Amino acid sequence: MKHGPIALIDDLMPVVFIAPKDAVHQKVISNIEEVKARGGRVIAIVTEGDTAVDKLADHRIEIPETLDLLTPVVSVVPLQLLAYYIAVRRGCNVDQPRNLAKSVTVE
């Protein structure tokens, strides 16, 4: 969040935070507060029952509580769905991604 990216935040900038209840939860809350102070819109992925970001987040997506090692696996599902629905809403053809050949090699 420091330096360059924070300067881009305004009232039109949505920022997605992964904020499960873990060891760095308080640091993530601090970053959310910085974004809100600059007028950014916050979409937070939080652990079920966690109310710490309720007053800060404009939208929240809850994930089930799990082991710390499995939290990234559980968190990626709503992120993928969010990306999918944003692409559909923007009118992108999600079945025909462009420039995929540049990142995928075929034998």
Coordinates of N, CA and C in Angstrom, one line a residue:
M1 N 0.8 -1.2 0.0 CA 0.0 0.0 0.0 C 0.8 1.3 0.0
K2 N 2.1 1.1 0.4 CA 2.9 2.3 0.5 C 3.3 2.8 -0.8
H3 N 3.7 4.1 -0.9 CA 4.3 4.7 -2.0 C 3.4 4.9 -3.2
G4 N 3.6 4.2 -4.3 CA 2.8 4.5 -5.5 C 1.4 4.1 -5.5
P5 N 1.0 2.9 -5.1 CA -0.4 2.5 -5.2 C -1.4 3.4 -4.3
I6 N -0.9 3.8 -3.2 CA -1.8 4.6 -2.3 C -2.2 6.0 -3.0
A7 N -1.3 6.5 -3.9 CA -1.6 7.7 -4.6 C -2.7 7.6 -5.6
L8 N -3.0 6.4 -6.0 CA -4.0 6.2 -7.0 C -5.4 6.1 -6.5
I9 N -5.6 6.0 -5.2 CA -6.9 5.8 -4.6 C -7.7 7.1 -4.5
D10 N -8.9 6.9 -5.0 CA -9.9 8.0 -4.9 C -11.3 7.4 -4.8
D11 N -12.3 8.2 -4.9 CA -13.7 7.6 -4.6 C -14.2 6.7 -5.7
L12 N -13.5 6.6 -6.8 CA -13.9 5.7 -7.9 C -13.0 4.4 -7.9
M13 N -12.1 4.3 -7.0 CA -11.2 3.1 -6.9 C -11.7 2.1 -6.0
P14 N -12.1 0.9 -6.5 CA -12.4 -0.2 -5.6 C -11.1 -0.9 -5.2
V15 N -11.0 -1.3 -3.9 CA -9.8 -2.0 -3.5 C -10.3 -3.2 -2.8
V16 N -9.8 -4.4 -3.2 CA -10.1 -5.7 -2.6 C -9.1 -6.1 -1.6
F17 N -9.6 -6.3 -0.4 CA -8.7 -6.8 0.7 C -9.0 -8.2 1.1
I18 N -8.0 -9.0 1.3 CA -8.2 -10.3 1.9 C -7.8 -10.1 3.4
A19 N -8.8 -10.2 4.2 CA -8.7 -9.8 5.7 C -9.2 -10.9 6.6
P20 N -8.7 -12.2 6.5 CA -9.1 -13.2 7.4 C -8.6 -12.9 8.8
K21 N -9.2 -13.6 9.8 CA -8.7 -13.4 11.1 C -7.4 -14.3 11.3
D22 N -6.3 -13.6 11.2 CA -5.0 -14.3 11.3 C -4.0 -13.4 11.9
A23 N -2.7 -13.7 11.8 CA -1.6 -13.0 12.5 C -1.5 -11.5 12.0
V24 N -1.8 -11.2 10.8 CA -1.6 -9.9 10.3 C -2.9 -9.1 10.1
H25 N -3.9 -9.6 10.8 CA -5.3 -9.0 10.7 C -5.3 -7.5 11.0
Q26 N -4.6 -7.2 12.1 CA -4.6 -5.8 12.5 C -3.9 -4.9 11.5
K27 N -2.8 -5.4 10.9 CA -2.1 -4.6 9.8 C -3.0 -4.4 8.6
V28 N -3.8 -5.4 8.3 CA -4.8 -5.3 7.1 C -5.8 -4.2 7.5
I29 N -6.3 -4.2 8.7 CA -7.3 -3.3 9.2 C -6.7 -1.8 9.0
S30 N -5.5 -1.7 9.4 CA -4.8 -0.4 9.3 C -4.8 0.1 7.8
N31 N -4.5 -0.9 6.9 CA -4.4 -0.5 5.5 C -5.8 -0.2 5.0
I32 N -6.8 -0.9 5.4 CA -8.2 -0.5 5.1 C -8.6 0.9 5.5
E33 N -8.1 1.2 6.7 CA -8.4 2.6 7.2 C -7.7 3.7 6.3
E34 N -6.5 3.3 5.8 CA -5.8 4.3 5.0 C -6.6 4.5 3.7
V35 N -7.1 3.4 3.1 CA -7.9 3.5 1.9 C -9.2 4.3 2.1
K36 N -9.9 4.0 3.2 CA -11.1 4.7 3.5 C -10.8 6.2 3.7
A37 N -9.7 6.6 4.3 CA -9.3 8.0 4.5 C -9.1 8.7 3.2
R38 N -8.8 8.0 2.2 CA -8.6 8.6 0.9 C -9.8 8.5 0.0
G39 N -10.9 8.0 0.5 CA -12.2 7.9 -0.2 C -12.4 6.6 -1.0
G40 N -11.5 5.7 -0.9 CA -11.6 4.4 -1.7 C -12.7 3.6 -1.3
R41 N -13.2 2.8 -2.2 CA -14.3 1.8 -1.9 C -13.7 0.5 -1.5
V42 N -14.1 -0.1 -0.4 CA -13.4 -1.3 0.1 C -14.4 -2.5 -0.1
I43 N -13.8 -3.6 -0.7 CA -14.4 -4.9 -0.8 C -13.5 -5.8 0.0
A44 N -14.1 -6.4 1.1 CA -13.2 -7.1 2.0 C -13.7 -8.6 2.1
I45 N -12.7 -9.5 2.0 CA -13.0 -10.9 2.2 C -12.6 -11.2 3.6
V46 N -13.6 -11.6 4.4 CA -13.3 -11.7 5.9 C -13.8 -13.1 6.3
T47 N -13.3 -13.5 7.5 CA -13.7 -14.7 8.2 C -15.1 -14.5 8.7
E48 N -15.9 -15.6 8.6 CA -17.3 -15.6 9.1 C -17.3 -15.1 10.6
G49 N -18.2 -14.2 10.9 CA -18.4 -13.7 12.2 C -17.4 -12.6 12.6
D50 N -16.5 -12.2 11.8 CA -15.5 -11.2 12.1 C -16.2 -9.8 11.8
T51 N -16.4 -9.0 12.8 CA -17.1 -7.7 12.7 C -16.1 -6.6 12.7
A52 N -14.8 -6.8 12.7 CA -13.8 -5.7 12.8 C -13.9 -4.8 11.6
V53 N -14.2 -5.3 10.4 CA -14.2 -4.5 9.2 C -15.6 -4.0 8.8
D54 N -16.6 -4.3 9.6 CA -18.0 -3.9 9.2 C -18.2 -2.4 9.0
K55 N -17.6 -1.6 9.8 CA -17.8 -0.2 9.7 C -16.9 0.4 8.6
L56 N -15.9 -0.4 8.2 CA -14.9 0.1 7.2 C -15.2 -0.3 5.7
A57 N -15.7 -1.5 5.6 CA -15.9 -2.1 4.3 C -17.2 -1.7 3.7
D58 N -17.2 -1.4 2.4 CA -18.4 -1.1 1.7 C -19.2 -2.4 1.3
H59 N -18.4 -3.4 1.0 CA -18.9 -4.7 0.7 C -18.0 -5.8 1.4
R60 N -18.6 -6.8 1.9 CA -17.9 -7.9 2.5 C -18.3 -9.2 2.0
I61 N -17.3 -10.1 1.8 CA -17.6 -11.5 1.4 C -17.0 -12.3 2.5
E62 N -17.8 -13.2 3.0 CA -17.4 -14.0 4.2 C -16.9 -15.4 3.7
I63 N -15.8 -15.8 4.3 CA -15.3 -17.2 4.0 C -15.3 -17.9 5.4
P64 N -15.4 -19.3 5.3 CA -15.4 -20.0 6.6 C -14.1 -20.0 7.3
E65 N -14.1 -20.1 8.6 CA -12.8 -20.1 9.4 C -12.2 -21.5 9.1
T66 N -10.9 -21.5 8.9 CA -10.2 -22.7 8.7 C -8.8 -22.6 9.2
L67 N -8.0 -23.6 9.0 CA -6.5 -23.6 9.4 C -5.8 -22.5 8.6
D68 N -4.8 -21.9 9.2 CA -4.1 -20.8 8.6 C -3.5 -21.2 7.2
L69 N -3.0 -22.5 7.2 CA -2.5 -23.0 5.9 C -3.5 -23.1 4.8
L70 N -4.8 -23.3 5.1 CA -5.8 -23.5 4.1 C -6.5 -22.2 3.8
T71 N -6.3 -21.1 4.5 CA -6.9 -19.8 4.3 C -6.7 -19.3 2.8
P72 N -5.5 -19.4 2.3 CA -5.4 -18.9 0.9 C -6.2 -19.7 -0.1
V73 N -6.4 -21.0 0.1 CA -7.2 -21.9 -0.8 C -8.7 -21.4 -0.7
V74 N -9.1 -21.2 0.5 CA -10.5 -20.8 0.7 C -10.7 -19.3 0.2
S75 N -9.8 -18.5 0.3 CA -9.9 -17.1 -0.1 C -9.9 -16.9 -1.6
V76 N -9.3 -17.8 -2.3 CA -9.1 -17.6 -3.8 C -10.5 -17.9 -4.5
V77 N -11.4 -18.7 -3.9 CA -12.6 -19.0 -4.6 C -13.5 -17.7 -4.8
P78 N -13.7 -16.9 -3.7 CA -14.5 -15.7 -4.0 C -13.7 -14.7 -4.9
L79 N -12.4 -14.7 -4.8 CA -11.7 -13.8 -5.7 C -11.8 -14.2 -7.2
Q80 N -11.8 -15.5 -7.5 CA -12.1 -15.9 -8.8 C -13.5 -15.6 -9.3
L81 N -14.4 -15.8 -8.4 CA -15.8 -15.5 -8.8 C -16.0 -14.0 -9.0
L82 N -15.4 -13.2 -8.2 CA -15.4 -11.7 -8.3 C -14.8 -11.3 -9.7
A83 N -13.7 -11.9 -10.0 CA -13.1 -11.6 -11.3 C -13.9 -12.0 -12.5
Y84 N -14.6 -13.1 -12.3 CA -15.5 -13.6 -13.4 C -16.6 -12.7 -13.6
Y85 N -17.3 -12.3 -12.5 CA -18.5 -11.5 -12.6 C -18.2 -10.1 -13.1
I86 N -17.0 -9.6 -12.7 CA -16.6 -8.3 -13.2 C -16.4 -8.3 -14.7
A87 N -15.7 -9.4 -15.1 CA -15.4 -9.5 -16.6 C -16.7 -9.6 -17.4
V88 N -17.7 -10.4 -16.8 CA -19.0 -10.5 -17.5 C -19.7 -9.2 -17.6
R89 N -19.7 -8.5 -16.5 CA -20.3 -7.2 -16.4 C -19.7 -6.1 -17.4
R90 N -18.4 -6.3 -17.5 CA -17.7 -5.4 -18.5 C -17.9 -5.8 -19.9
G91 N -18.5 -6.9 -20.1 CA -18.8 -7.4 -21.5 C -17.6 -8.1 -22.1
C92 N -16.7 -8.6 -21.3 CA -15.6 -9.4 -21.8 C -16.1 -10.8 -22.1
N93 N -15.5 -11.4 -23.1 CA -15.8 -12.8 -23.4 C -14.9 -13.7 -22.5
V94 N -15.5 -14.2 -21.4 CA -14.8 -15.0 -20.5 C -14.4 -16.4 -21.0
D95 N -15.0 -16.8 -22.1 CA -14.6 -18.1 -22.7 C -13.5 -18.0 -23.7
Q96 N -13.1 -16.8 -24.1 CA -12.1 -16.5 -25.1 C -11.1 -15.5 -24.6
P97 N -10.3 -15.8 -23.5 CA -9.4 -14.8 -23.0 C -8.3 -14.5 -24.0
R98 N -7.9 -13.2 -24.1 CA -6.9 -12.8 -25.0 C -5.5 -12.9 -24.4
N99 N -4.5 -13.1 -25.3 CA -3.1 -13.2 -24.9 C -2.8 -14.3 -23.9
L100 N -3.6 -15.3 -23.9 CA -3.4 -16.5 -23.0 C -2.1 -17.3 -23.5
A101 N -1.9 -17.3 -24.8 CA -0.8 -18.1 -25.3 C 0.6 -17.5 -24.9
K102 N 0.6 -16.3 -24.5 CA 1.8 -15.7 -24.0 C 2.2 -16.2 -22.6
S103 N 1.3 -16.7 -21.9 CA 1.6 -17.2 -20.5 C 1.5 -18.7 -20.4
V104 N 0.9 -19.4 -21.4 CA 0.8 -20.8 -21.3 C 1.6 -21.5 -22.5
T105 N 2.4 -22.4 -22.1 CA 3.1 -23.1 -23.2 C 2.5 -24.5 -23.5
V106 N 2.5 -24.8 -24.8 CA 2.0 -26.1 -25.2 C 3.1 -27.0 -25.8
E107 N 3.1 -28.2 -25.4 CA 4.1 -29.1 -25.9 C 3.6 -29.8 -27.1

